[in-house]
mmCIF file of C-alpha atoms and ligand atoms in Angstrom:
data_model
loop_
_atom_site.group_PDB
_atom_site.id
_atom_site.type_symbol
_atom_site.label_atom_id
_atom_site.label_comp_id
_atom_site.label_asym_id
_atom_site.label_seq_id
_atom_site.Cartn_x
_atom_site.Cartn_y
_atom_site.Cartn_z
ATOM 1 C CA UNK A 1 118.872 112.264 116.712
ATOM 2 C CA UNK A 2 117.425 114.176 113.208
ATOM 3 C CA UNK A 3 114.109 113.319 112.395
ATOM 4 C CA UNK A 4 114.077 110.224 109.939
ATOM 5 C CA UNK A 5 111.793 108.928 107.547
ATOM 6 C CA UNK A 6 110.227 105.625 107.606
ATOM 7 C CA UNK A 7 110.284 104.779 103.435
ATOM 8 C CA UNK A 8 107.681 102.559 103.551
ATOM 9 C CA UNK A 9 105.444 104.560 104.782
ATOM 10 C CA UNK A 10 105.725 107.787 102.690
ATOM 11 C CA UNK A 11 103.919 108.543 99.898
ATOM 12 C CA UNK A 12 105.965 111.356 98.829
ATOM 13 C CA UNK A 13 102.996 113.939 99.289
ATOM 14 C CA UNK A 14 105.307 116.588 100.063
ATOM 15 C CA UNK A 15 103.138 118.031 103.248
ATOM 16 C CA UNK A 16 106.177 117.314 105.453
ATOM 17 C CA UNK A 17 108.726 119.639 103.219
ATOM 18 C CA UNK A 18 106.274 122.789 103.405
ATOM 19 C CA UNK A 19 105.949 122.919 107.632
ATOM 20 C CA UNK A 20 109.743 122.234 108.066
ATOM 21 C CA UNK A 21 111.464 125.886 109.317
ATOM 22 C CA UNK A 22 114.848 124.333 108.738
ATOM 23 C CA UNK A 23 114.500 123.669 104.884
ATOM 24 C CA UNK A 24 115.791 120.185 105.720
ATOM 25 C CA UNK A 25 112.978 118.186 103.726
ATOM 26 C CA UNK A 26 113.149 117.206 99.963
ATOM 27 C CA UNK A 27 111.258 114.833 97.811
ATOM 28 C CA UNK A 28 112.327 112.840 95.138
ATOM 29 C CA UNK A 29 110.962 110.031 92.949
ATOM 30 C CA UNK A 30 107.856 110.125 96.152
ATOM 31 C CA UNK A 31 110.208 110.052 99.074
ATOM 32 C CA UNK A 32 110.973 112.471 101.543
ATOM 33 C CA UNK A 33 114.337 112.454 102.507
ATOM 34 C CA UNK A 34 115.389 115.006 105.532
ATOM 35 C CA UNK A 35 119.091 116.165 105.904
ATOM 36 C CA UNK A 36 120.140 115.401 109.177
ATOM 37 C CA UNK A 37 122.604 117.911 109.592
ATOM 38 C CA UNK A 38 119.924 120.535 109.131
ATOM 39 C CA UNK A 39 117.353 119.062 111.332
ATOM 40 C CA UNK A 40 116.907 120.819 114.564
ATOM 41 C CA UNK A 41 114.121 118.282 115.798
ATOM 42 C CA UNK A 42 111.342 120.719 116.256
ATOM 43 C CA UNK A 43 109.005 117.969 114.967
ATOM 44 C CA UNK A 44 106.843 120.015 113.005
ATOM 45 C CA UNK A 45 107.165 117.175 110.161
ATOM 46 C CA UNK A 46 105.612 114.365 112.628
ATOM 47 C CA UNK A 47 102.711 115.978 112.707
ATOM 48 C CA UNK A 48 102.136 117.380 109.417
ATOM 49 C CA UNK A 49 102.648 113.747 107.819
ATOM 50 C CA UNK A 50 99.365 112.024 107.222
ATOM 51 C CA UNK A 51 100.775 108.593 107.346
ATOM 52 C CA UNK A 52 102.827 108.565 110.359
ATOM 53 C CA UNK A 53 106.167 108.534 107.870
ATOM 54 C CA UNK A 54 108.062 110.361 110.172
ATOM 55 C CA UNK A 55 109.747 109.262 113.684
ATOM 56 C CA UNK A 56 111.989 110.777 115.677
HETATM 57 S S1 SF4 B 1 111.974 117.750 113.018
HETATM 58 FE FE1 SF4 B 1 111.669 119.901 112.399
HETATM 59 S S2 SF4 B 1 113.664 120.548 111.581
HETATM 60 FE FE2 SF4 B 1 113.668 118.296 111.625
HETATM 61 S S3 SF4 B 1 113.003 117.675 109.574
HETATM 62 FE FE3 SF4 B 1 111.168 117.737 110.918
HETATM 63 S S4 SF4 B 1 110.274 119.791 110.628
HETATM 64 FE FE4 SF4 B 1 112.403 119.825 109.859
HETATM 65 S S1 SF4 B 2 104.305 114.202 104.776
HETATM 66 FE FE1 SF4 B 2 104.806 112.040 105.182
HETATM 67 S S2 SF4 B 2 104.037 110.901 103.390
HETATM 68 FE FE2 SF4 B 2 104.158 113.090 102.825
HETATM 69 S S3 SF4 B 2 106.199 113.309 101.888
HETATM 70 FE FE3 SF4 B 2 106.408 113.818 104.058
HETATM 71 S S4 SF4 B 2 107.040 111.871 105.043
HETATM 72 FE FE4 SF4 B 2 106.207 111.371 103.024
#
């Protein structure tokens, strides 16, 4: 399973897209969305997300 994020919890701060190594993180409109096909589920996004947005 990729790496998902929960919408309302982001606040579209972007920390999540900078500590990904797959380049599978955009925002938009202050969401993240993550492309599952890139996602290797290192979980570097997890912890860089200061709301807890992300789950695996
Ligand atoms: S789990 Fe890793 S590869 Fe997947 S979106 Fe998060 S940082 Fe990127
Ligand atoms: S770090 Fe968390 S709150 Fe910030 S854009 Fe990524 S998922 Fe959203």
């Amino acid at each position: 399973m990729a790496a998902r994020v929960v919408k309302a919890l982001c606040i579209g701060c972007g920390a999540c897209t900078h500590m990904c190594p797959s380049g599978a993180i955009t925002v938009k409109a202050n969401q993240a969305h993550i492309d599952s096909a890139k996602c290797d589920e290192c979980e570097e996004c997890i912890f860089a997300c200061p709301n807890g947005a992300i789950i695996i």
